[in-house]
Amino acid sequence: MTNWYAVAVGFVVMTVIGVVGLAIPGLGQLTAGLVGGFVAGYMAAGSAGRGAWHGLLAGSVGGVFLAIVLGVAVGALGTVGLGPLGPLLGGSIFFVGVVLALVMGLESALAGAVGAWVAEE
């Protein structure tokens, strides 16, 4: 069973570190994904597979949320400047964001497995 509280906390941790990472050089989005995935896996506990699942969900939720926000924003702003090509551009940005969500989810899954392993010890 999925522990949605662990996923939500991992997502919030990723978001906070990601925002702080924009202002502090050297602390980037990779760090945010790793720490957030670790927290989600640690809170979910159980096996490494369970931790990886929760880390994957936390990273993917963040990536999909970012893809939706960017896709809508680019589509809306692009409609004003590009006319009928704006929504097409917004859709392509959304697609790139979904691929980014998969990448963010994979690194978070690895960190989640480590977090569950640490919690088990």
PDB file of C-alpha atoms in Angstrom:
ATOM      1  CA  MET A   1       0.000   0.000   0.000  1.00  0.00           C
ATOM      2  CA  THR A   2       1.268   3.452  -0.859  1.00  0.00           C
ATOM      3  CA  ASN A   3       2.055   5.852   1.954  1.00  0.00           C
ATOM      4  CA  TRP A   4       0.885   9.113   0.380  1.00  0.00           C
ATOM      5  CA  TYR A   5       2.073  11.109   3.379  1.00  0.00           C
ATOM      6  CA  ALA A   6       5.657   9.993   2.673  1.00  0.00           C
ATOM      7  CA  VAL A   7       5.226  10.880  -1.010  1.00  0.00           C
ATOM      8  CA  ALA A   8       3.838  14.329  -0.128  1.00  0.00           C
ATOM      9  CA  VAL A   9       6.656  15.060   2.327  1.00  0.00           C
ATOM     10  CA  GLY A  10       9.239  13.948  -0.250  1.00  0.00           C
ATOM     11  CA  PHE A  11       7.620  16.233  -2.841  1.00  0.00           C
ATOM     12  CA  VAL A  12       7.635  19.202  -0.451  1.00  0.00           C
ATOM     13  CA  VAL A  13      11.282  18.572   0.443  1.00  0.00           C
ATOM     14  CA  MET A  14      12.164  18.450  -3.268  1.00  0.00           C
ATOM     15  CA  THR A  15      10.288  21.668  -3.921  1.00  0.00           C
ATOM     16  CA  VAL A  16      11.902  23.561  -1.047  1.00  0.00           C
ATOM     17  CA  ILE A  17      15.432  22.381  -1.876  1.00  0.00           C
ATOM     18  CA  GLY A  18      14.800  23.060  -5.574  1.00  0.00           C
ATOM     19  CA  VAL A  19      13.766  26.656  -4.852  1.00  0.00           C
ATOM     20  CA  VAL A  20      16.719  27.174  -2.508  1.00  0.00           C
ATOM     21  CA  GLY A  21      18.946  25.500  -5.113  1.00  0.00           C
ATOM     22  CA  LEU A  22      18.098  28.227  -7.603  1.00  0.00           C
ATOM     23  CA  ALA A  23      19.626  30.826  -5.291  1.00  0.00           C
ATOM     24  CA  ILE A  24      22.632  28.874  -3.985  1.00  0.00           C
ATOM     25  CA  PRO A  25      25.195  27.715  -6.557  1.00  0.00           C
ATOM     26  CA  GLY A  26      26.158  24.070  -6.274  1.00  0.00           C
ATOM     27  CA  LEU A  27      22.857  23.018  -4.691  1.00  0.00           C
ATOM     28  CA  GLY A  28      20.828  22.142  -7.741  1.00  0.00           C
ATOM     29  CA  GLN A  29      17.871  20.088  -8.862  1.00  0.00           C
ATOM     30  CA  LEU A  30      19.823  16.830  -8.661  1.00  0.00           C
ATOM     31  CA  THR A  31      20.341  17.385  -4.944  1.00  0.00           C
ATOM     32  CA  ALA A  32      16.657  18.190  -4.516  1.00  0.00           C
ATOM     33  CA  GLY A  33      15.601  14.944  -6.203  1.00  0.00           C
ATOM     34  CA  LEU A  34      18.038  12.840  -4.231  1.00  0.00           C
ATOM     35  CA  VAL A  35      17.151  14.312  -0.843  1.00  0.00           C
ATOM     36  CA  GLY A  36      13.401  14.277  -1.503  1.00  0.00           C
ATOM     37  CA  GLY A  37      13.503  10.668  -2.731  1.00  0.00           C
ATOM     38  CA  PHE A  38      15.576   9.653   0.283  1.00  0.00           C
ATOM     39  CA  VAL A  39      13.080  11.274   2.668  1.00  0.00           C
ATOM     40  CA  ALA A  40      10.122   9.583   0.946  1.00  0.00           C
ATOM     41  CA  GLY A  41      11.833   6.178   1.074  1.00  0.00           C
ATOM     42  CA  TYR A  42      12.921   6.641   4.663  1.00  0.00           C
ATOM     43  CA  MET A  43       9.415   7.593   5.779  1.00  0.00           C
ATOM     44  CA  ALA A  44       7.824   4.705   3.871  1.00  0.00           C
ATOM     45  CA  ALA A  45      10.313   2.232   5.411  1.00  0.00           C
ATOM     46  CA  GLY A  46       9.963  -1.438   4.570  1.00  0.00           C
ATOM     47  CA  SER A  47      11.952  -3.026   1.773  1.00  0.00           C
ATOM     48  CA  ALA A  48      14.214  -1.266  -0.692  1.00  0.00           C
ATOM     49  CA  GLY A  49      11.574  -1.834  -3.369  1.00  0.00           C
ATOM     50  CA  ARG A  50       8.971  -0.041  -1.251  1.00  0.00           C
ATOM     51  CA  GLY A  51      11.357   2.859  -0.701  1.00  0.00           C
ATOM     52  CA  ALA A  52      12.163   3.010  -4.401  1.00  0.00           C
ATOM     53  CA  TRP A  53       8.441   3.083  -5.234  1.00  0.00           C
ATOM     54  CA  HIS A  54       7.792   5.972  -2.854  1.00  0.00           C
ATOM     55  CA  GLY A  55      10.854   7.877  -4.074  1.00  0.00           C
ATOM     56  CA  LEU A  56       9.729   7.329  -7.679  1.00  0.00           C
ATOM     57  CA  LEU A  57       6.257   8.665  -6.879  1.00  0.00           C
ATOM     58  CA  ALA A  58       7.622  11.729  -5.063  1.00  0.00           C
ATOM     59  CA  GLY A  59       9.975  12.602  -7.931  1.00  0.00           C
ATOM     60  CA  SER A  60       7.402  11.944 -10.626  1.00  0.00           C
ATOM     61  CA  VAL A  61       4.675  13.961  -8.906  1.00  0.00           C
ATOM     62  CA  GLY A  62       7.053  16.915  -8.780  1.00  0.00           C
ATOM     63  CA  GLY A  63       8.006  16.508 -12.424  1.00  0.00           C
ATOM     64  CA  VAL A  64       4.417  16.146 -13.646  1.00  0.00           C
ATOM     65  CA  PHE A  65       3.345  19.174 -11.588  1.00  0.00           C
ATOM     66  CA  LEU A  66       6.167  21.202 -13.148  1.00  0.00           C
ATOM     67  CA  ALA A  67       5.233  19.945 -16.634  1.00  0.00           C
ATOM     68  CA  ILE A  68       1.595  20.977 -16.204  1.00  0.00           C
ATOM     69  CA  VAL A  69       2.466  24.439 -14.911  1.00  0.00           C
ATOM     70  CA  LEU A  70       5.009  25.076 -17.686  1.00  0.00           C
ATOM     71  CA  GLY A  71       2.758  23.627 -20.396  1.00  0.00           C
ATOM     72  CA  VAL A  72      -0.214  25.814 -19.409  1.00  0.00           C
ATOM     73  CA  ALA A  73       1.931  28.927 -18.972  1.00  0.00           C
ATOM     74  CA  VAL A  74       3.731  28.553 -22.301  1.00  0.00           C
ATOM     75  CA  GLY A  75       0.485  27.644 -24.073  1.00  0.00           C
ATOM     76  CA  ALA A  76      -1.346  30.673 -22.663  1.00  0.00           C
ATOM     77  CA  LEU A  77       1.488  33.132 -23.236  1.00  0.00           C
ATOM     78  CA  GLY A  78       2.265  31.600 -26.621  1.00  0.00           C
ATOM     79  CA  THR A  79      -1.324  32.103 -27.783  1.00  0.00           C
ATOM     80  CA  VAL A  80      -0.919  35.830 -27.292  1.00  0.00           C
ATOM     81  CA  GLY A  81       2.376  36.020 -29.181  1.00  0.00           C
ATOM     82  CA  LEU A  82       2.172  33.148 -31.653  1.00  0.00           C
ATOM     83  CA  GLY A  83      -1.551  32.815 -32.267  1.00  0.00           C
ATOM     84  CA  PRO A  84      -2.635  29.274 -33.079  1.00  0.00           C
ATOM     85  CA  LEU A  85       0.908  27.892 -32.685  1.00  0.00           C
ATOM     86  CA  GLY A  86       0.976  28.803 -28.961  1.00  0.00           C
ATOM     87  CA  PRO A  87      -0.991  25.782 -27.715  1.00  0.00           C
ATOM     88  CA  LEU A  88       1.166  23.514 -29.891  1.00  0.00           C
ATOM     89  CA  LEU A  89       4.262  24.943 -28.245  1.00  0.00           C
ATOM     90  CA  GLY A  90       2.660  24.501 -24.815  1.00  0.00           C
ATOM     91  CA  GLY A  91       1.894  20.858 -25.629  1.00  0.00           C
ATOM     92  CA  SER A  92       5.454  20.188 -26.673  1.00  0.00           C
ATOM     93  CA  ILE A  93       6.746  21.799 -23.469  1.00  0.00           C
ATOM     94  CA  PHE A  94       4.370  19.524 -21.539  1.00  0.00           C
ATOM     95  CA  PHE A  95       5.781  16.465 -23.343  1.00  0.00           C
ATOM     96  CA  VAL A  96       9.351  17.496 -22.501  1.00  0.00           C
ATOM     97  CA  GLY A  97       8.227  18.023 -18.899  1.00  0.00           C
ATOM     98  CA  VAL A  98       6.796  14.510 -18.699  1.00  0.00           C
ATOM     99  CA  VAL A  99      10.102  13.071 -19.925  1.00  0.00           C
ATOM    100  CA  LEU A 100      11.834  15.205 -17.297  1.00  0.00           C
ATOM    101  CA  ALA A 101       9.434  13.768 -14.692  1.00  0.00           C
ATOM    102  CA  LEU A 102      10.573  10.255 -15.611  1.00  0.00           C
ATOM    103  CA  VAL A 103      14.223  11.224 -15.199  1.00  0.00           C
ATOM    104  CA  MET A 104      13.517  12.947 -11.874  1.00  0.00           C
ATOM    105  CA  GLY A 105      11.560   9.898 -10.772  1.00  0.00           C
ATOM    106  CA  LEU A 106      14.426   7.513 -11.523  1.00  0.00           C
ATOM    107  CA  GLU A 107      16.982   9.385  -9.448  1.00  0.00           C
ATOM    108  CA  SER A 108      14.462   9.760  -6.642  1.00  0.00           C
ATOM    109  CA  ALA A 109      13.677   6.028  -6.806  1.00  0.00           C
ATOM    110  CA  LEU A 110      17.336   5.193  -6.286  1.00  0.00           C
ATOM    111  CA  ALA A 111      17.537   7.551  -3.331  1.00  0.00           C
ATOM    112  CA  GLY A 112      14.246   6.159  -1.962  1.00  0.00           C
ATOM    113  CA  ALA A 113      15.656   2.625  -2.012  1.00  0.00           C
ATOM    114  CA  VAL A 114      18.674   3.820  -0.043  1.00  0.00           C
ATOM    115  CA  GLY A 115      16.387   5.699   2.389  1.00  0.00           C
ATOM    116  CA  ALA A 116      14.291   2.578   3.039  1.00  0.00           C
ATOM    117  CA  TRP A 117      17.435   0.532   3.534  1.00  0.00           C
ATOM    118  CA  VAL A 118      18.749   3.061   6.081  1.00  0.00           C
ATOM    119  CA  ALA A 119      15.377   3.107   7.897  1.00  0.00           C
ATOM    120  CA  GLU A 120      15.410  -0.687   8.057  1.00  0.00           C
ATOM    121  CA  GLU A 121      18.839  -0.792   9.673  1.00  0.00           C
TER     122      GLU A 121
END
